[in-house]
Short mmCIF file of C-alpha atoms in Angstrom, two decimals:
data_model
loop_
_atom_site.label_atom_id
_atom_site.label_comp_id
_atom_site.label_asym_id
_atom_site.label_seq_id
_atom_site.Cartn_x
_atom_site.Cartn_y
_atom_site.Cartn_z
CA UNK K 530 137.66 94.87 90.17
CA UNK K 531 135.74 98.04 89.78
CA UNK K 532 137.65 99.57 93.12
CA UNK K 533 140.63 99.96 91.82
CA UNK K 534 142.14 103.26 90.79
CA UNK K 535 141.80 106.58 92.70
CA UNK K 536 140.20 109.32 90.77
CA UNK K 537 143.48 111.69 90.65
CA UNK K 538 142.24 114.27 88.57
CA UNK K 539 143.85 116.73 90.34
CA UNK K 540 146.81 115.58 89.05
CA UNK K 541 145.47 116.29 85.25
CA UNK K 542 147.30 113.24 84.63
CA UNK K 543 144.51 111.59 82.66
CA UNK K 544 146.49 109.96 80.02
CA UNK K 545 147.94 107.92 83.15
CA UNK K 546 144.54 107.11 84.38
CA UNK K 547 143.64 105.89 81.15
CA UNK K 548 146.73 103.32 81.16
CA UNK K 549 146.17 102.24 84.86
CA UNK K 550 142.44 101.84 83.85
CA UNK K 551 143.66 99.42 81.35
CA UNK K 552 145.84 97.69 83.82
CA UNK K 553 143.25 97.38 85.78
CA UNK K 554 141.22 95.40 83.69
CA UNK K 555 144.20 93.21 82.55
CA UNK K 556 145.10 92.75 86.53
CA UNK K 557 142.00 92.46 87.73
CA UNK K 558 141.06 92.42 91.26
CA UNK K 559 144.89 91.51 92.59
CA UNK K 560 145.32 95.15 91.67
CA UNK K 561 144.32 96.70 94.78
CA UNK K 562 146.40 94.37 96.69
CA UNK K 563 149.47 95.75 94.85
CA UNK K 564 148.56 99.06 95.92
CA UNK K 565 148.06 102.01 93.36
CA UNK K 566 150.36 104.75 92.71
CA UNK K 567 148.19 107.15 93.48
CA UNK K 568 147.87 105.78 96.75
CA UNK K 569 149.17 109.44 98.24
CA UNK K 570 145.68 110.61 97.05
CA UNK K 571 143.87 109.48 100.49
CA UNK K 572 144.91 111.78 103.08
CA UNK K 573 143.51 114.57 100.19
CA UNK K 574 140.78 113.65 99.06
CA UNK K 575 138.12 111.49 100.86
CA UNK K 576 136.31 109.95 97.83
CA UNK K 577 133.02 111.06 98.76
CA UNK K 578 133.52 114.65 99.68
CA UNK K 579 136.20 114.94 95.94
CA UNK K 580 134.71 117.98 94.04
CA UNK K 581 136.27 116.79 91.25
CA UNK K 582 134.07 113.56 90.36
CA UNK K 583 131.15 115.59 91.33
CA UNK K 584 130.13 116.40 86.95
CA UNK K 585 130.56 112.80 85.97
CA UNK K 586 128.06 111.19 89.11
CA UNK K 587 125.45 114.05 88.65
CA UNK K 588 125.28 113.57 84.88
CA UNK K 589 125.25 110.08 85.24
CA UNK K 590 122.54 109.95 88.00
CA UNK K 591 120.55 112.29 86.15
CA UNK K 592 120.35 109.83 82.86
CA UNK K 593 120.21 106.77 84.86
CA UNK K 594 117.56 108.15 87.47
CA UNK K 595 116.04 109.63 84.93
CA UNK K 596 115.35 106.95 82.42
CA UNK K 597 114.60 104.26 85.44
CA UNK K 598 111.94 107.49 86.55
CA UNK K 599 110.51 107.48 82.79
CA UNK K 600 110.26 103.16 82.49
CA UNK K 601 108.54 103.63 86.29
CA UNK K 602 105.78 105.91 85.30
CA UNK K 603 105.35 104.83 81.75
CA UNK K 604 105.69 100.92 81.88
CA UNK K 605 105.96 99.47 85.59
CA UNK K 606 103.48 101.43 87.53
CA UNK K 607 100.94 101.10 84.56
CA UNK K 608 101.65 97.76 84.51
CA UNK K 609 101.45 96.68 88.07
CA UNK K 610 98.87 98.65 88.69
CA UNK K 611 96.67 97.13 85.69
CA UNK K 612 97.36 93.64 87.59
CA UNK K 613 95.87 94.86 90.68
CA UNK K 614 92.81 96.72 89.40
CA UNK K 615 92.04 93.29 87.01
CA UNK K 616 92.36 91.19 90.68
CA UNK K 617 90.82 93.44 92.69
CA UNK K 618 87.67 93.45 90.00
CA UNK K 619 87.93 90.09 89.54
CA UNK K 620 87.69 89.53 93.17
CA UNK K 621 84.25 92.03 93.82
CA UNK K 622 82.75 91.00 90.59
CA UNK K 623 83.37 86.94 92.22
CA UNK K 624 82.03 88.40 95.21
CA UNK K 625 78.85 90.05 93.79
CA UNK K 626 77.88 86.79 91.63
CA UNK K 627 78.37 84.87 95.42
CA UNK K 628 76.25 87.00 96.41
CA UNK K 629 73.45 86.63 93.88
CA UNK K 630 73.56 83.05 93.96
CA UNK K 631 73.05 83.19 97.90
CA UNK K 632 69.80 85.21 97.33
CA UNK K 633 69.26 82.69 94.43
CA UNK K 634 69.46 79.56 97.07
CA UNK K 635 66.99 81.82 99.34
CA UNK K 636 64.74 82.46 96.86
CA UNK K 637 64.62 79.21 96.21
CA UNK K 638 64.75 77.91 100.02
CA UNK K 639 61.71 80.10 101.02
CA UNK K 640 60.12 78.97 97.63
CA UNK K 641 60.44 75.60 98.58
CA UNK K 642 59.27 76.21 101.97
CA UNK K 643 56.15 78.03 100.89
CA UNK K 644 55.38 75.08 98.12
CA UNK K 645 56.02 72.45 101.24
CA UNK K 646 53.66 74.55 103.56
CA UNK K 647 51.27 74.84 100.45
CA UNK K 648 51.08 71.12 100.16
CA UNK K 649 50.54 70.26 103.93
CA UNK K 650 48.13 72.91 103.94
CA UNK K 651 46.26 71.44 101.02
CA UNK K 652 46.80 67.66 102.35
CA UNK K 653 44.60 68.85 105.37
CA UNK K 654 42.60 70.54 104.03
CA UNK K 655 41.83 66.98 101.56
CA UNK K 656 42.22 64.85 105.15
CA UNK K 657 39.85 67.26 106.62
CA UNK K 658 37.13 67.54 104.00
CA UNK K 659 37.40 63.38 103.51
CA UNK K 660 36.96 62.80 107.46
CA UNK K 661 34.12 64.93 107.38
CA UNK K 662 32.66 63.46 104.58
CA UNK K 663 33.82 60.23 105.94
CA UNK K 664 32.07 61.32 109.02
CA UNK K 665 28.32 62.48 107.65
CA UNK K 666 28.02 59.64 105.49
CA UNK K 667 28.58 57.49 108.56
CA UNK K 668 26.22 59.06 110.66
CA UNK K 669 23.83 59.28 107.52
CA UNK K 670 24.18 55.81 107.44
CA UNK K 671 23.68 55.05 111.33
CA UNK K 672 20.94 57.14 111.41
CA UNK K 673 18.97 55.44 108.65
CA UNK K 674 20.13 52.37 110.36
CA UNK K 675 18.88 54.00 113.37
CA UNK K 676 15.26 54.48 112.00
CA UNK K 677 14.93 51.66 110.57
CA UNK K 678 15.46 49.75 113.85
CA UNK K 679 13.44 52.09 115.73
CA UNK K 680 10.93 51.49 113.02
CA UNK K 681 11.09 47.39 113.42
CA UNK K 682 11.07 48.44 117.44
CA UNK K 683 7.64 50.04 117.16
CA UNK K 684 6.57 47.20 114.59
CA UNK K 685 7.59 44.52 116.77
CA UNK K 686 6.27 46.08 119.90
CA UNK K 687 2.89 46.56 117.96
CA UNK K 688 2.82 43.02 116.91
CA UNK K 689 3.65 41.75 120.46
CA UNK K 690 0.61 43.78 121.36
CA UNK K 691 -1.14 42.61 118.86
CA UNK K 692 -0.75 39.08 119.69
CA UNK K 693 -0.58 40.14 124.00
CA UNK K 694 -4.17 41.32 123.50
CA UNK K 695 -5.56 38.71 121.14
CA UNK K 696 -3.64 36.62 123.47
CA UNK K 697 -5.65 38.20 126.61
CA UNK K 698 -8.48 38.38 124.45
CA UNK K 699 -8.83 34.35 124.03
CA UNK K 700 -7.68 33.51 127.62
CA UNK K 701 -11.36 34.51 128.76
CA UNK K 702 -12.76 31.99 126.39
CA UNK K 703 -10.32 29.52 127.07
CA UNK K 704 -10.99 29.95 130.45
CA UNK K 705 -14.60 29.39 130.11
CA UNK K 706 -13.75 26.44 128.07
CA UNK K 707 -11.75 25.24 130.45
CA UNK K 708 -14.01 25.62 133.59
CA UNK K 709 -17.04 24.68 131.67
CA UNK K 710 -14.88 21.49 130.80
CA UNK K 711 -13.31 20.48 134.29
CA UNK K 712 -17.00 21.76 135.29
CA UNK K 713 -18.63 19.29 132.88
CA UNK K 714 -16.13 16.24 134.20
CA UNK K 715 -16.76 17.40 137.97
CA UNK K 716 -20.24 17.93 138.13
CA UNK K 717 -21.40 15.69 135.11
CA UNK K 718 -23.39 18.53 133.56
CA UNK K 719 -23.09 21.04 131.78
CA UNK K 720 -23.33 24.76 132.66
CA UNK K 721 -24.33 27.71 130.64
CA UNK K 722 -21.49 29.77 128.95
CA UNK K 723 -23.13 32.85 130.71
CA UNK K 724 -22.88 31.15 134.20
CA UNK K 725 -19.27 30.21 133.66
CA UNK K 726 -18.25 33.90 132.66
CA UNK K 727 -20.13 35.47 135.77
CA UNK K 728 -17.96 32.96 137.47
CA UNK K 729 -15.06 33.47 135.88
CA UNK K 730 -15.44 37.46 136.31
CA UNK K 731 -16.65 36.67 140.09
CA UNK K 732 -13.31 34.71 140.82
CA UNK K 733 -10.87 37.01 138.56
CA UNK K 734 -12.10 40.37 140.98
CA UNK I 1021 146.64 99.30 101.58
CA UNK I 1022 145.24 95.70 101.06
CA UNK I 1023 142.80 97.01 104.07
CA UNK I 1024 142.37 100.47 103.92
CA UNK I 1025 138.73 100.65 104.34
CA UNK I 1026 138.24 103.98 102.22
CA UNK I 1027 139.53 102.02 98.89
CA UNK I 1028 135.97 101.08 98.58
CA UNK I 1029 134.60 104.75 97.96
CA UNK I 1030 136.61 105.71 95.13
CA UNK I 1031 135.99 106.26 91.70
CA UNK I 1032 137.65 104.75 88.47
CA UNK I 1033 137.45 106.25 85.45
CA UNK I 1034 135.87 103.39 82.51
CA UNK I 1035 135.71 105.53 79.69
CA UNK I 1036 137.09 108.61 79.90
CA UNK I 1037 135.22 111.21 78.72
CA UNK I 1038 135.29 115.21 78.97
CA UNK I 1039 133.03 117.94 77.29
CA UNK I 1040 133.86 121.72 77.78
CA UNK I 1041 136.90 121.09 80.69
CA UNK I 1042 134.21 119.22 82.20
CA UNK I 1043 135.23 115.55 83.56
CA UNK I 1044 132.13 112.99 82.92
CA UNK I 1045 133.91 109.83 82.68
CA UNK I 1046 131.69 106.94 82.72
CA UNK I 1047 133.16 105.29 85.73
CA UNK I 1048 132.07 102.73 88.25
CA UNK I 1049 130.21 104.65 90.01
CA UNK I 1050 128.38 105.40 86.64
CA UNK I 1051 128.26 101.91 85.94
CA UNK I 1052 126.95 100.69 89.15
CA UNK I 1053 124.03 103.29 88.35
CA UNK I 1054 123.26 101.54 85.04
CA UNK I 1055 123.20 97.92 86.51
CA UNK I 1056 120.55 99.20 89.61
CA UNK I 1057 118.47 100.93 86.90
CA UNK I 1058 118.35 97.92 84.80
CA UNK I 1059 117.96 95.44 87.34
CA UNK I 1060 115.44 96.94 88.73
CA UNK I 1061 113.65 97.63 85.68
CA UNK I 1062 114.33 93.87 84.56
CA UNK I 1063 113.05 92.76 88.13
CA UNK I 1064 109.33 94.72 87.99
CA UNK I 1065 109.35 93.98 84.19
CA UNK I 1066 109.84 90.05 84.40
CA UNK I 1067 107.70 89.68 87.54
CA UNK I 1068 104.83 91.11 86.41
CA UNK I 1069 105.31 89.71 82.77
CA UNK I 1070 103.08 87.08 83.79
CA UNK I 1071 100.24 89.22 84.72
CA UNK I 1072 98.57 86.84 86.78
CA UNK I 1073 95.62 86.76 88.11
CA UNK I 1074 96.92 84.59 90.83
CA UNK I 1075 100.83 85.87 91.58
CA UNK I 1076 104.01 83.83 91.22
CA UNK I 1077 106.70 84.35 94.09
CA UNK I 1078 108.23 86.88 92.06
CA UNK I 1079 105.14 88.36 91.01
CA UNK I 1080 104.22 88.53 94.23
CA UNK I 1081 107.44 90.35 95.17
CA UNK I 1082 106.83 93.06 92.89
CA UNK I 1083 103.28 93.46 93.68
CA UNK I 1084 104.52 93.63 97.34
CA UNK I 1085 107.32 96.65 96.75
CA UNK I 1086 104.61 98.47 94.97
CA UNK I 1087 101.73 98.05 97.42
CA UNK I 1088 104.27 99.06 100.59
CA UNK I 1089 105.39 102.01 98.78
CA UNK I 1090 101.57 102.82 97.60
CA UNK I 1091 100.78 102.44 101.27
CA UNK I 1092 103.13 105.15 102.64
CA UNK I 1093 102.68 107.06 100.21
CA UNK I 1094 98.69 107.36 100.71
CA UNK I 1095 99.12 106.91 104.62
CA UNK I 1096 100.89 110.39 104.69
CA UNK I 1097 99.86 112.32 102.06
CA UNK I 1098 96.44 111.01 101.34
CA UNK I 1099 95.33 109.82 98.21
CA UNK I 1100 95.96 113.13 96.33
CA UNK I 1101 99.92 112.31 97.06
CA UNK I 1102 99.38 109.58 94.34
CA UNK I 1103 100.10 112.00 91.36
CA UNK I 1104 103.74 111.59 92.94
CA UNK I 1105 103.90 107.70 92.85
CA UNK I 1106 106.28 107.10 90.15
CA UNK I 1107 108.52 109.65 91.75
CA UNK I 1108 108.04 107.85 95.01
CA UNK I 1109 108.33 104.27 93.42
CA UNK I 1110 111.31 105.21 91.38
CA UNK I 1111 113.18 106.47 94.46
CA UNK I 1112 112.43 103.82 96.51
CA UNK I 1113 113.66 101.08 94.03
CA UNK I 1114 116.68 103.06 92.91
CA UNK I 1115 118.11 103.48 96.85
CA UNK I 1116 117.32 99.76 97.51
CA UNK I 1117 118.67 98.69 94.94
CA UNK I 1118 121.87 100.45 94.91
CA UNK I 1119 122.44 100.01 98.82
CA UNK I 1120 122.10 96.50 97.80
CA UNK I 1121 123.94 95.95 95.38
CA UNK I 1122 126.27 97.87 97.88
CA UNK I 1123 126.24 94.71 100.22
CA UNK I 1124 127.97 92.69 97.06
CA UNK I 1125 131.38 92.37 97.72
CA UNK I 1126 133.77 94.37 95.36
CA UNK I 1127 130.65 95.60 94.18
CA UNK I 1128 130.77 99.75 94.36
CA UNK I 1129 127.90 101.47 96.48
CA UNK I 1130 126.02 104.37 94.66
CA UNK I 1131 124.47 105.60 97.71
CA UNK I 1132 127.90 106.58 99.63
CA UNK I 1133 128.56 109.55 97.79
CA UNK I 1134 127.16 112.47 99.44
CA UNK I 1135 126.94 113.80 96.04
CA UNK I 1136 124.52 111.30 94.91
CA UNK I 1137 122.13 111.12 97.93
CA UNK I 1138 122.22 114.97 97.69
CA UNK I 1139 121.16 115.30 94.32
CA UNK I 1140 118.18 112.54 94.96
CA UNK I 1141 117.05 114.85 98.19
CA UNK I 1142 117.36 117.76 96.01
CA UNK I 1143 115.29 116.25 93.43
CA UNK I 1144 112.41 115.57 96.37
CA UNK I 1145 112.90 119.07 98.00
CA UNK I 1146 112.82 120.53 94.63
CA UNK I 1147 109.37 118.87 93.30
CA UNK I 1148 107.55 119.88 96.96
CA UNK I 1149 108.74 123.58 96.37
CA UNK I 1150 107.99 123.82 92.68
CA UNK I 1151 104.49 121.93 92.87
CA UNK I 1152 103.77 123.54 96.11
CA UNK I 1153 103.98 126.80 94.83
CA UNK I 1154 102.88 126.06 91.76
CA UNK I 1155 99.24 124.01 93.23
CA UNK I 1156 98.72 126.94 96.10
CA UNK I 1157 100.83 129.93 94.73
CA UNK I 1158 101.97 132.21 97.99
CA UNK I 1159 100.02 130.09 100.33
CA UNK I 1160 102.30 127.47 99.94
CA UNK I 1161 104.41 130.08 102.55
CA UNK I 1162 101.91 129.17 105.29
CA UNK I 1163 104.48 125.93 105.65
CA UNK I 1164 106.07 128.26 108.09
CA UNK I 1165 103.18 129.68 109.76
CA UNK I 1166 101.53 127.16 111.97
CA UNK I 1167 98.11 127.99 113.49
CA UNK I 1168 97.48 129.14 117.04
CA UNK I 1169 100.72 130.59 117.88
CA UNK I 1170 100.33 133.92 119.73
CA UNK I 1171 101.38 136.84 117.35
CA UNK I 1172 104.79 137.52 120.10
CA UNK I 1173 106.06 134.09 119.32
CA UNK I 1174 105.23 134.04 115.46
CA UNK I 1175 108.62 135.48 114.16
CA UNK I 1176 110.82 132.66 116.22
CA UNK I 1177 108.49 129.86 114.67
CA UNK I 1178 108.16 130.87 111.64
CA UNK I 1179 112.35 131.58 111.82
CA UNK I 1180 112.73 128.23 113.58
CA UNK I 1181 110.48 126.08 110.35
CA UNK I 1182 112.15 127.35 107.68
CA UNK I 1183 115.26 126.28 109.62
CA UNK I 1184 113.45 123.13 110.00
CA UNK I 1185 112.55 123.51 105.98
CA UNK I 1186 116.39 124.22 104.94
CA UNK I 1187 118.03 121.73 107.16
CA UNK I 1188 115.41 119.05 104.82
CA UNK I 1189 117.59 118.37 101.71
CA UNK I 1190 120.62 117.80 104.03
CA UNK I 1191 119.57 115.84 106.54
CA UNK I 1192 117.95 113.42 104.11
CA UNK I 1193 120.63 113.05 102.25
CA UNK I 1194 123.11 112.60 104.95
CA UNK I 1195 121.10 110.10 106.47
CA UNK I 1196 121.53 108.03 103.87
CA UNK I 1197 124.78 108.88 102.75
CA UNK I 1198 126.25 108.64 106.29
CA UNK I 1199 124.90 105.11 107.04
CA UNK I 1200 126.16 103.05 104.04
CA UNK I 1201 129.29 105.12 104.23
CA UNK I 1202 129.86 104.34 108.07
CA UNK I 1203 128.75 100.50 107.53
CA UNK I 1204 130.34 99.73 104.90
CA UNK I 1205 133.88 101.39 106.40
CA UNK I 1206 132.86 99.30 109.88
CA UNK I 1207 132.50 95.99 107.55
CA UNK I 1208 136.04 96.69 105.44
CA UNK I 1209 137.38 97.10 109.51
CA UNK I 1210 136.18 94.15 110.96
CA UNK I 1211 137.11 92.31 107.72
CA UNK I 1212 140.26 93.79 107.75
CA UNK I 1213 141.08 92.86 110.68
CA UNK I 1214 140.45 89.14 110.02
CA UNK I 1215 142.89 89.25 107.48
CA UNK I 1216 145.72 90.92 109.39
CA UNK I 1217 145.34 88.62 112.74
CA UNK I 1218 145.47 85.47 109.72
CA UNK I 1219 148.64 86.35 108.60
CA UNK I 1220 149.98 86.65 112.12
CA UNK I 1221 150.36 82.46 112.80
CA UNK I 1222 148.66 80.10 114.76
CA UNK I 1223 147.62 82.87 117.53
CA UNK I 1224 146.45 85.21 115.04
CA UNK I 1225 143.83 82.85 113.46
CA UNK I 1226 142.42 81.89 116.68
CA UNK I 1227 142.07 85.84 117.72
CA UNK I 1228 140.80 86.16 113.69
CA UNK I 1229 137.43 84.61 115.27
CA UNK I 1230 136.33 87.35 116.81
CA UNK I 1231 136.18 90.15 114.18
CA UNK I 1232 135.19 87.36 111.61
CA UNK I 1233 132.02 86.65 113.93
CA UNK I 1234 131.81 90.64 113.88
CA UNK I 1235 131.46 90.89 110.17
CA UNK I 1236 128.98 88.47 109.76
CA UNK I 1237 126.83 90.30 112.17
CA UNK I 1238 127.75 93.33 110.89
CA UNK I 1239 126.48 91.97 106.93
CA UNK I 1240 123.20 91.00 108.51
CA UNK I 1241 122.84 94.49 110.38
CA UNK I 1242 123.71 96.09 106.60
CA UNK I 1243 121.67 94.80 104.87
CA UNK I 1244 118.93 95.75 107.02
CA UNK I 1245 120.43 98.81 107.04
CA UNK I 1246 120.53 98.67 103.29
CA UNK I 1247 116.53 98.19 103.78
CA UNK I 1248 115.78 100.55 106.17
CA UNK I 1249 117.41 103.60 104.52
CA UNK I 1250 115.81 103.19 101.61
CA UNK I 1251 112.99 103.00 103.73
CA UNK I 1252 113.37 106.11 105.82
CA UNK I 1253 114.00 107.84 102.16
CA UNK I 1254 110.66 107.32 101.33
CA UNK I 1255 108.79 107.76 104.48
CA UNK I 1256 110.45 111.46 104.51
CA UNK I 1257 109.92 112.04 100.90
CA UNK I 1258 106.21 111.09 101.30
CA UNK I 1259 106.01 113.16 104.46
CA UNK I 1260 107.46 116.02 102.61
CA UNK I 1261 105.34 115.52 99.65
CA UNK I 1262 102.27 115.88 102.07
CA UNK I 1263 103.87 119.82 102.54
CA UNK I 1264 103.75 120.21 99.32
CA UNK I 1265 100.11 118.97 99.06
CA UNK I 1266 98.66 120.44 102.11
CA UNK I 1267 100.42 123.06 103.17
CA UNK I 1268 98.11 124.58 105.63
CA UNK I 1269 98.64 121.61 108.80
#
């Protein structure tokens, strides 16, 4: 369709080139099958190295390359390059606030783990001072206790004493009692309580 | 005639036109020049008319071609060499473009006139001349003196990099020229080929396998080809960009 007619402007024949452009269009891409008139032009000119087309591609590379060169730098690179400044900010900005709320968290972790210590520190410390407490009271208490039973001890021991030597005390005069008794029911008389007791002292030795 | 594989390359005049003697026809070739411009410009335009924060496909596409032409850019001329990014950009998108819209058939190929990929290597040769002089003034000449040669030697290097310095402008733009030219006349061969052995009977379409298999590896390998030119473009004009910037390597 748009390889159709040789250039052949060496020929100067442009009013031909004109027509054959227009057949071109109205034959459409069957045209190069039917093989151009200017088909002679080959072994002259290889298109790429024909002088003669040189103007037209140069001026028309120059206004397309040139506009395409102006949209680049004024519109696309501006433009693309906007998108990847907003992502790549976007993306440290994300990455700083991560990063604050991960000292945040270890703030909070070691304040946590400060209040916990804190607290257990505090819980013995309340343990401690109760046990001890706990601890003098009781021995306050068994050593009142303590006293008190040593107190009844010494009482008691006093009393038994007591009694042990009024006990001792009257087993003379029982004993004289009783000898001067049996005496009295063995012998039919009586004996002095003064005989008895020299007897009784006699026979105790 | 139906398969002369030249056919492709030449020119038709759309609207005649001519100012002082001077023939500037709009013609395909023109034409083809207008629909790569816009299409381009309609491709980064539309893609990034979203402006997401998160890319589409195409968005992503466009953000891709920018970033990979960014990156070569700043990989050999350092981040000073971004002044010349639209230039870069522009080129790079214009020669992809047009070598693929090349790979369309009965679609004309911008990039196979010498003329054209001439003018675009002249345009890259010209801005590393006229900035390098103009950023470093006469040191920009050190170019050809490279450091630590021993003062007998100096006249042959220095003769042998502006050579190297000349031979720039044409080599790039026969690279490119030279490789769409040759693939595409290898494709309209093959093809035409296909369509010869066809018309030759039963034999004919059986042997037609052959160079039709050839074609079809021969579009894959073009329009890599299509790729990698406009590729190689680049990578030179950033290299030679670098010159321009540094001067003194």
């Amino acid at each position: 369709m748009f390889i159709t007619n040789a250039w052949a402007a060496e020929e100067g024949a442009h009013q031909a080139d004109i027509k054959l452009g227009a057949d071109a269009n109205s034959n459409g891409v069957t045209h190069s099958e039917t093989g151009t008139p200017q088909g002679g032009d080959h072994g002259g000119a290889f298109p790429p190295f024909d002088t003669s087309t040189f103007a037209s591609q140069l001026l028309w590379l120059a206004i397309t390359f040139g506009l395409f060169f102006i949209i680049v730098s004024r519109v696309i690179v501006p433009r693309v390059s906007d998108i990847l400044e907003v992502r790549r900010d976007r993306i440290l900005r994300d990455l700083d606030e991560a990063n604050r709320m991960k000292e945040e968290s270890d703030a909070a972790i070691a304040a946590y783990e400060q209040e916990l210590a804190q607290a257990r520190n505090s819980a013995q410390n309340i343990g401690n001072t109760a046990r001890d407490a706990a601890k003098t009271e009781a021995e306050a208490k068994r050593a009142a206790a303590d006293s008190e039973l040593n107190k009844k001890l010494v009482e008691s021991e006093n009393k038994i004493a007591a009694i042990r030597t009024k006990a001792m005390g009257e087993v003379g005069t029982i004993a004289k009692d009783t000898v001067s008794e049996i005496v009295k029911e063995l012998v039919g008389s009586s004996v002095t309580s003064a005989e008895v007791s020299k007897a009784i002292t006699l026979v105790s030795k | 005639m139906a398969n002369d594989p030249i056919h492709q390359f030449q020119l038709n005049k759309l609207i005649p036109l001519e100012i002082g003697g001077v023939d500037i026809s709009f013609t395909n070739s023109s034409l083809f020049m207008v629909l790569t411009v816009a299409s381009a410009t309609i491709f980064m335009i539309w893609a990034t008319s979203g402006r997401g924060l998160i890319p589409t496909r195409m968005q992503s596409l466009a953000e891709m071609s920018y970033e990979f032409v960014a990156g070569l850019l700043r990989d050999s001329a350092g981040s000073d060499g971004m002044r010349f990014f639209p230039m870069v950009f522009s080129l790079f998108m214009f020669v992809l473009f047009a070598n693929l819209f090349g790979m369309i058939p009965f679609f004309f190929t911008v990039t196979s006139h010498i003329i054209i990929t001439f003018a675009l290597s002249m345009f890259v040769i010209g801005t590393v001349v006229v900035y390098g002089f103009y950023k470093h003034g006469f040191k920009f000449l050190g170019l050809f003196v490279p450091q630590g040669i021993p003062g007998l030697l100096m006249p042959l290097v220095v003769a042998i990099e502006i050579i190297s310095f000349i031979s720039r402008p044409i080599s790039l733009s026969v690279r490119l020229f030279a490789n769409m030219l040759a693939g595409h006349i290898t494709l309209k061969v093959f093809a035409g080929f296909v369509a010869t052995l066809t018309g030759a009977g039963a034999l004919g379409i059986g042997g037609a396998i052959l160079p039709l298999a050839m074609t079809v590896a021969l579009t894959g390998l073009e329009f890599l080809v299509a790729f990698l030119q406009a590729y190689v473009f680049t990578v030179l004009t950033c290299m030679y960009l670098n010159d321009a910037l540094h001067p003194n390597h």
